[in-house]
Amino acid sequence: MAGYDSSDPGIFKAQSFVDMMERLWQAMHDLLLRMSNLFKDRRTGIIFLIVQYNHIHITLRAAAAGSLVGAVAAVPPLASSTSGGAAAGGPAATTPVGGAGAAAGPGPGPGVAATSVGIGRTGLTNLKECEDQLASCTGLFVDDQLAVHFRELVDWVKKAEQAAKRSGVPEGQHIPGYAPVQAMPILRDFATRWKDAIEAMHREVAAQFAETSCGRDVLQASMTSLLKYYTRFLELLKRQGPDGLMLVREAVSVPSIMYEIKRITKT
């Protein structure tokens, strides 16, 4: 083992095992980020991060549940101990086998015991951080995919919402620069190609996340985000008086899009 040097600012300055684990965890995040930057294509780097964080997440969850090979899945059996009361002639005390469980006392159930014994508080903290990183990277992928297939729709919604907030236009009046007449070309473009676009999104995810367990979750996130943007698009039109309502009545309905998404994602 390396010796401790008080003048060395490195890892051996850590005051506890938890500190060292935290440094190791942060170093792992930094390594994954650096590796993702090695890819020339930004989306490929994002996919790399999603796959890695998904694998870490699955492993930590399995360890927390005690379902990994070698993991403790339940409270350890009790064994008699002749220390304490037994030595003084009293009843023998029972203590869990193994040092870690001895201080824990009786647990509320096998699931909680497996969690505490499996990865502990530090592990649970890391699990939450991994979930956050996975969600963040998935969001980046979704944004990138929607920017490819529905850029005009997404941009219009974001800018129209900002314009409506800035101008304070009351309901029933047009949003300056984002009136129904400006939205009409976007709505017509969406109506002509939305089916082909979501099929293309499905094929992309199937190819880019082949042989991984996270492809379905990523696809669901993309489709959910698309539905939210489209719903916001229609709501912006509805609040702009008769002209907006007329466009909404002519637009593809949200249930129709949901039905097609379910049909495509089942294949």
mmCIF file of C-alpha atoms in Angstrom:
data_model
loop_
_atom_site.group_PDB
_atom_site.id
_atom_site.type_symbol
_atom_site.label_atom_id
_atom_site.label_comp_id
_atom_site.label_asym_id
_atom_site.label_seq_id
_atom_site.Cartn_x
_atom_site.Cartn_y
_atom_site.Cartn_z
ATOM 1 C CA MET A 1 0.000 0.000 0.000
ATOM 2 C CA ALA A 2 1.229 3.488 -0.791
ATOM 3 C CA GLY A 3 2.310 5.541 2.165
ATOM 4 C CA TYR A 4 0.580 8.695 3.354
ATOM 5 C CA ASP A 5 2.336 11.942 2.529
ATOM 6 C CA SER A 6 0.899 15.049 4.215
ATOM 7 C CA SER A 7 2.332 17.230 1.452
ATOM 8 C CA ASP A 8 0.739 15.153 -1.301
ATOM 9 C CA PRO A 9 -2.607 16.636 -2.436
ATOM 10 C CA GLY A 10 -3.609 13.351 -4.066
ATOM 11 C CA ILE A 11 -6.211 10.769 -3.199
ATOM 12 C CA PHE A 12 -4.442 9.540 -0.072
ATOM 13 C CA LYS A 13 -5.365 12.838 1.592
ATOM 14 C CA ALA A 14 -8.919 11.447 1.866
ATOM 15 C CA GLN A 15 -9.996 11.214 5.494
ATOM 16 C CA SER A 16 -12.364 8.288 5.074
ATOM 17 C CA PHE A 17 -13.326 5.503 2.751
ATOM 18 C CA VAL A 18 -16.455 7.444 1.777
ATOM 19 C CA ASP A 19 -14.310 10.372 0.642
ATOM 20 C CA MET A 20 -12.202 8.056 -1.471
ATOM 21 C CA MET A 21 -15.290 6.459 -3.019
ATOM 22 C CA GLU A 22 -16.672 9.897 -3.837
ATOM 23 C CA ARG A 23 -13.434 10.827 -5.603
ATOM 24 C CA LEU A 24 -13.478 7.547 -7.496
ATOM 25 C CA TRP A 25 -17.100 8.130 -8.518
ATOM 26 C CA GLN A 26 -16.340 11.626 -9.802
ATOM 27 C CA ALA A 27 -13.272 10.329 -11.628
ATOM 28 C CA MET A 28 -15.488 7.758 -13.345
ATOM 29 C CA HIS A 29 -17.897 10.488 -14.489
ATOM 30 C CA ASP A 30 -14.981 12.520 -15.807
ATOM 31 C CA LEU A 31 -13.587 9.496 -17.652
ATOM 32 C CA LEU A 32 -16.924 8.731 -19.316
ATOM 33 C CA LEU A 33 -17.319 12.347 -20.384
ATOM 34 C CA ARG A 34 -13.812 12.450 -21.837
ATOM 35 C CA MET A 35 -14.406 9.188 -23.694
ATOM 36 C CA SER A 36 -17.680 10.501 -25.129
ATOM 37 C CA ASN A 37 -15.820 13.526 -26.483
ATOM 38 C CA LEU A 38 -13.564 11.217 -28.498
ATOM 39 C CA PHE A 39 -16.435 10.556 -30.907
ATOM 40 C CA LYS A 40 -16.556 12.987 -33.809
ATOM 41 C CA ASP A 41 -20.348 12.843 -33.958
ATOM 42 C CA ARG A 42 -22.067 14.478 -30.964
ATOM 43 C CA ARG A 43 -25.016 12.082 -30.979
ATOM 44 C CA THR A 44 -22.712 9.059 -30.915
ATOM 45 C CA GLY A 45 -21.054 10.472 -27.808
ATOM 46 C CA ILE A 46 -24.459 10.939 -26.171
ATOM 47 C CA ILE A 47 -25.442 7.365 -27.052
ATOM 48 C CA PHE A 48 -22.199 6.133 -25.495
ATOM 49 C CA LEU A 49 -23.030 7.922 -22.236
ATOM 50 C CA ILE A 50 -26.606 6.623 -22.178
ATOM 51 C CA VAL A 51 -25.486 3.017 -22.647
ATOM 52 C CA GLN A 52 -22.778 3.289 -19.964
ATOM 53 C CA TYR A 53 -24.989 4.987 -17.380
ATOM 54 C CA ASN A 54 -27.786 2.541 -18.096
ATOM 55 C CA HIS A 55 -25.453 -0.391 -17.429
ATOM 56 C CA ILE A 56 -24.211 1.190 -14.188
ATOM 57 C CA HIS A 57 -27.790 1.929 -13.157
ATOM 58 C CA ILE A 58 -28.908 -1.660 -13.740
ATOM 59 C CA THR A 59 -25.927 -3.005 -11.800
ATOM 60 C CA LEU A 60 -26.462 -0.698 -8.818
ATOM 61 C CA ARG A 61 -30.181 -1.451 -8.709
ATOM 62 C CA ALA A 62 -29.489 -5.178 -8.772
ATOM 63 C CA ALA A 63 -26.967 -4.783 -5.963
ATOM 64 C CA ALA A 64 -29.424 -2.704 -3.941
ATOM 65 C CA ALA A 65 -32.067 -5.409 -4.375
ATOM 66 C CA GLY A 66 -29.573 -8.128 -3.473
ATOM 67 C CA SER A 67 -30.054 -9.874 -6.814
ATOM 68 C CA LEU A 68 -26.418 -9.794 -7.945
ATOM 69 C CA VAL A 69 -24.393 -12.987 -7.665
ATOM 70 C CA GLY A 70 -22.845 -12.961 -4.213
ATOM 71 C CA ALA A 71 -25.065 -10.130 -2.953
ATOM 72 C CA VAL A 72 -26.856 -10.488 0.374
ATOM 73 C CA ALA A 73 -30.567 -10.641 -0.340
ATOM 74 C CA ALA A 74 -31.945 -10.978 3.176
ATOM 75 C CA VAL A 75 -31.163 -10.484 6.863
ATOM 76 C CA PRO A 76 -28.318 -12.827 7.910
ATOM 77 C CA PRO A 77 -29.309 -15.782 10.121
ATOM 78 C CA LEU A 78 -28.989 -15.345 13.860
ATOM 79 C CA ALA A 79 -26.526 -17.304 15.969
ATOM 80 C CA SER A 80 -26.361 -17.679 19.725
ATOM 81 C CA SER A 81 -23.772 -15.695 21.607
ATOM 82 C CA THR A 82 -22.714 -16.590 25.135
ATOM 83 C CA SER A 83 -21.382 -13.122 25.833
ATOM 84 C CA GLY A 84 -23.160 -10.671 28.113
ATOM 85 C CA GLY A 85 -26.238 -12.120 29.865
ATOM 86 C CA ALA A 86 -25.363 -15.774 29.206
ATOM 87 C CA ALA A 87 -22.017 -15.466 30.935
ATOM 88 C CA ALA A 88 -23.768 -14.031 33.973
ATOM 89 C CA GLY A 89 -26.310 -16.817 34.042
ATOM 90 C CA GLY A 90 -29.010 -14.961 32.069
ATOM 91 C CA PRO A 91 -30.556 -15.891 28.731
ATOM 92 C CA ALA A 92 -28.223 -16.145 25.768
ATOM 93 C CA ALA A 93 -28.259 -13.115 23.434
ATOM 94 C CA THR A 94 -28.687 -13.546 19.717
ATOM 95 C CA THR A 95 -26.616 -11.550 17.272
ATOM 96 C CA PRO A 96 -26.477 -11.630 13.460
ATOM 97 C CA VAL A 97 -23.682 -13.594 11.893
ATOM 98 C CA GLY A 98 -21.145 -11.156 10.440
ATOM 99 C CA GLY A 99 -19.830 -7.911 11.769
ATOM 100 C CA ALA A 100 -21.752 -5.573 9.471
ATOM 101 C CA GLY A 101 -25.173 -6.830 10.484
ATOM 102 C CA ALA A 102 -24.432 -6.903 14.190
ATOM 103 C CA ALA A 103 -24.869 -3.188 14.697
ATOM 104 C CA ALA A 104 -27.935 -2.903 12.504
ATOM 105 C CA GLY A 105 -30.430 -4.695 14.723
ATOM 106 C CA PRO A 106 -33.634 -6.264 13.382
ATOM 107 C CA GLY A 107 -34.534 -4.767 10.014
ATOM 108 C CA PRO A 108 -38.020 -3.951 8.688
ATOM 109 C CA GLY A 109 -37.839 -6.554 5.939
ATOM 110 C CA PRO A 110 -35.652 -8.415 3.448
ATOM 111 C CA GLY A 111 -35.867 -5.684 0.815
ATOM 112 C CA VAL A 112 -34.576 -2.965 3.115
ATOM 113 C CA ALA A 113 -31.908 -5.256 4.523
ATOM 114 C CA ALA A 114 -30.717 -6.071 1.023
ATOM 115 C CA THR A 115 -30.514 -2.380 0.191
ATOM 116 C CA SER A 116 -28.550 -1.441 3.275
ATOM 117 C CA VAL A 117 -26.231 -4.436 3.069
ATOM 118 C CA GLY A 118 -25.944 -4.350 -0.735
ATOM 119 C CA ILE A 119 -24.742 -0.811 -1.499
ATOM 120 C CA GLY A 120 -25.275 1.275 1.634
ATOM 121 C CA ARG A 121 -25.994 4.983 1.829
ATOM 122 C CA THR A 122 -23.115 5.937 -0.438
ATOM 123 C CA GLY A 123 -24.295 3.436 -3.028
ATOM 124 C CA LEU A 124 -27.850 4.757 -2.887
ATOM 125 C CA THR A 125 -26.526 8.290 -3.380
ATOM 126 C CA ASN A 126 -24.530 7.099 -6.379
ATOM 127 C CA LEU A 127 -27.601 5.307 -7.725
ATOM 128 C CA LYS A 128 -29.611 8.543 -7.587
ATOM 129 C CA GLU A 129 -26.801 10.467 -9.281
ATOM 130 C CA CYS A 130 -26.577 7.801 -11.974
ATOM 131 C CA GLU A 131 -30.333 8.079 -12.575
ATOM 132 C CA ASP A 132 -29.975 11.848 -12.930
ATOM 133 C CA GLN A 133 -27.098 11.484 -15.397
ATOM 134 C CA LEU A 134 -29.038 8.903 -17.409
ATOM 135 C CA ALA A 135 -32.087 11.176 -17.559
ATOM 136 C CA SER A 136 -29.937 14.150 -18.562
ATOM 137 C CA CYS A 137 -28.183 12.264 -21.370
ATOM 138 C CA THR A 138 -31.483 10.824 -22.590
ATOM 139 C CA GLY A 139 -32.851 14.368 -22.710
ATOM 140 C CA LEU A 140 -29.897 15.450 -24.841
ATOM 141 C CA PHE A 141 -30.549 12.601 -27.274
ATOM 142 C CA VAL A 142 -34.251 13.464 -27.463
ATOM 143 C CA ASP A 143 -33.501 17.135 -28.142
ATOM 144 C CA ASP A 144 -31.054 16.173 -30.872
ATOM 145 C CA GLN A 145 -33.477 13.771 -32.520
ATOM 146 C CA LEU A 146 -36.387 16.215 -32.484
ATOM 147 C CA ALA A 147 -34.118 18.929 -33.874
ATOM 148 C CA VAL A 148 -33.466 16.691 -36.881
ATOM 149 C CA HIS A 149 -37.058 15.655 -37.596
ATOM 150 C CA PHE A 150 -39.212 18.471 -36.161
ATOM 151 C CA ARG A 151 -36.920 21.478 -35.797
ATOM 152 C CA GLU A 152 -39.397 24.072 -37.113
ATOM 153 C CA LEU A 153 -42.175 22.851 -34.824
ATOM 154 C CA VAL A 154 -39.965 22.824 -31.726
ATOM 155 C CA ASP A 155 -38.421 26.220 -32.461
ATOM 156 C CA TRP A 156 -41.825 27.788 -33.159
ATOM 157 C CA VAL A 157 -43.270 26.525 -29.870
ATOM 158 C CA LYS A 158 -40.338 27.770 -27.795
ATOM 159 C CA LYS A 159 -40.233 31.197 -29.428
ATOM 160 C CA ALA A 160 -44.017 31.640 -29.489
ATOM 161 C CA GLU A 161 -44.280 30.868 -25.771
ATOM 162 C CA GLN A 162 -41.560 33.400 -25.015
ATOM 163 C CA ALA A 163 -43.221 36.018 -27.229
ATOM 164 C CA ALA A 164 -46.604 35.444 -25.580
ATOM 165 C CA LYS A 165 -45.056 35.872 -22.152
ATOM 166 C CA ARG A 166 -43.175 39.040 -23.113
ATOM 167 C CA SER A 167 -46.063 40.720 -24.895
ATOM 168 C CA GLY A 168 -48.759 39.767 -22.411
ATOM 169 C CA VAL A 169 -51.266 39.335 -25.234
ATOM 170 C CA PRO A 170 -54.696 38.404 -23.835
ATOM 171 C CA GLU A 171 -56.367 35.196 -24.942
ATOM 172 C CA GLY A 172 -58.221 35.549 -28.211
ATOM 173 C CA GLN A 173 -55.663 37.838 -29.829
ATOM 174 C CA HIS A 174 -52.750 36.973 -32.096
ATOM 175 C CA ILE A 175 -49.228 36.641 -30.718
ATOM 176 C CA PRO A 176 -47.057 39.151 -32.609
ATOM 177 C CA GLY A 177 -44.913 37.279 -35.125
ATOM 178 C CA TYR A 178 -46.493 33.930 -34.217
ATOM 179 C CA ALA A 179 -50.051 34.291 -35.430
ATOM 180 C CA PRO A 180 -51.972 31.397 -37.029
ATOM 181 C CA VAL A 181 -50.905 32.561 -40.477
ATOM 182 C CA GLN A 182 -47.253 32.051 -39.480
ATOM 183 C CA ALA A 183 -48.061 28.652 -37.974
ATOM 184 C CA MET A 184 -49.961 27.365 -41.004
ATOM 185 C CA PRO A 185 -46.909 26.238 -43.077
ATOM 186 C CA ILE A 186 -45.481 24.357 -40.079
ATOM 187 C CA LEU A 187 -48.792 22.633 -39.416
ATOM 188 C CA ARG A 188 -49.177 21.603 -43.057
ATOM 189 C CA ASP A 189 -45.615 20.283 -43.182
ATOM 190 C CA PHE A 190 -46.259 18.254 -40.042
ATOM 191 C CA ALA A 191 -49.464 16.806 -41.496
ATOM 192 C CA THR A 192 -47.698 15.554 -44.629
ATOM 193 C CA ARG A 193 -44.741 13.797 -43.032
ATOM 194 C CA TRP A 194 -45.323 13.068 -39.338
ATOM 195 C CA LYS A 195 -45.842 9.328 -39.892
ATOM 196 C CA ASP A 196 -42.646 8.956 -41.899
ATOM 197 C CA ALA A 197 -40.763 11.022 -39.316
ATOM 198 C CA ILE A 198 -41.757 8.932 -36.303
ATOM 199 C CA GLU A 199 -40.984 5.754 -38.238
ATOM 200 C CA ALA A 200 -37.533 7.183 -38.982
ATOM 201 C CA MET A 201 -37.066 8.014 -35.289
ATOM 202 C CA HIS A 202 -38.019 4.459 -34.410
ATOM 203 C CA ARG A 203 -35.513 3.011 -36.886
ATOM 204 C CA GLU A 204 -32.757 5.296 -35.582
ATOM 205 C CA VAL A 205 -33.241 4.232 -31.980
ATOM 206 C CA ALA A 206 -33.491 0.560 -32.963
ATOM 207 C CA ALA A 207 -30.193 0.802 -34.852
ATOM 208 C CA GLN A 208 -28.301 3.046 -32.439
ATOM 209 C CA PHE A 209 -29.331 1.139 -29.308
ATOM 210 C CA ALA A 210 -29.261 -2.357 -30.781
ATOM 211 C CA GLU A 211 -28.547 -5.111 -28.244
ATOM 212 C CA THR A 212 -29.021 -2.730 -25.303
ATOM 213 C CA SER A 213 -31.754 -2.685 -22.692
ATOM 214 C CA CYS A 214 -32.363 1.066 -22.833
ATOM 215 C CA GLY A 215 -33.589 1.503 -26.411
ATOM 216 C CA ARG A 216 -37.279 1.281 -25.518
ATOM 217 C CA ASP A 217 -36.931 3.886 -22.759
ATOM 218 C CA VAL A 218 -35.109 6.266 -25.101
ATOM 219 C CA LEU A 219 -37.734 5.825 -27.821
ATOM 220 C CA GLN A 220 -40.522 6.414 -25.327
ATOM 221 C CA ALA A 221 -38.810 9.606 -24.160
ATOM 222 C CA SER A 222 -38.529 10.878 -27.749
ATOM 223 C CA MET A 223 -42.151 10.145 -28.592
ATOM 224 C CA THR A 224 -43.404 11.631 -25.332
ATOM 225 C CA SER A 225 -41.437 14.816 -25.940
ATOM 226 C CA LEU A 226 -42.826 15.059 -29.483
ATOM 227 C CA LEU A 227 -46.391 14.733 -28.189
ATOM 228 C CA LYS A 228 -45.768 17.433 -25.585
ATOM 229 C CA TYR A 229 -44.391 19.880 -28.152
ATOM 230 C CA TYR A 230 -47.261 19.201 -30.548
ATOM 231 C CA THR A 231 -49.820 19.652 -27.754
ATOM 232 C CA ARG A 232 -48.210 22.959 -26.774
ATOM 233 C CA PHE A 233 -48.293 23.975 -30.444
ATOM 234 C CA LEU A 234 -52.044 23.368 -30.626
ATOM 235 C CA GLU A 235 -52.646 25.158 -27.324
ATOM 236 C CA LEU A 236 -50.835 28.235 -28.622
ATOM 237 C CA LEU A 237 -53.137 28.238 -31.651
ATOM 238 C CA LYS A 238 -56.295 27.731 -29.585
ATOM 239 C CA ARG A 239 -55.672 30.851 -27.542
ATOM 240 C CA GLN A 240 -55.413 33.037 -30.673
ATOM 241 C CA GLY A 241 -59.064 33.307 -31.553
ATOM 242 C CA PRO A 242 -61.164 31.859 -34.415
ATOM 243 C CA ASP A 243 -58.255 31.667 -36.866
ATOM 244 C CA GLY A 244 -56.255 29.519 -34.477
ATOM 245 C CA LEU A 245 -59.224 27.313 -33.619
ATOM 246 C CA MET A 246 -59.862 26.685 -37.308
ATOM 247 C CA LEU A 247 -56.288 25.444 -37.773
ATOM 248 C CA VAL A 248 -56.585 23.194 -34.730
ATOM 249 C CA ARG A 249 -59.743 21.580 -36.121
ATOM 250 C CA GLU A 250 -57.910 20.840 -39.375
ATOM 251 C CA ALA A 251 -54.765 19.558 -37.656
ATOM 252 C CA VAL A 252 -53.802 15.950 -37.001
ATOM 253 C CA SER A 253 -55.312 14.971 -33.659
ATOM 254 C CA VAL A 254 -53.167 13.951 -30.702
ATOM 255 C CA PRO A 255 -55.002 10.588 -30.317
ATOM 256 C CA SER A 256 -54.175 9.782 -33.954
ATOM 257 C CA ILE A 257 -50.482 10.384 -33.292
ATOM 258 C CA MET A 258 -50.605 8.311 -30.098
ATOM 259 C CA TYR A 259 -52.250 5.424 -31.945
ATOM 260 C CA GLU A 260 -49.584 5.472 -34.661
ATOM 261 C CA ILE A 261 -46.785 5.627 -32.087
ATOM 262 C CA LYS A 262 -48.177 2.563 -30.297
ATOM 263 C CA ARG A 263 -48.491 0.712 -33.598
ATOM 264 C CA ILE A 264 -44.932 1.496 -34.657
ATOM 265 C CA THR A 265 -43.274 0.826 -31.316
ATOM 266 C CA LYS A 266 -44.894 -2.596 -31.009
ATOM 267 C CA THR A 267 -43.060 -3.857 -34.105
#
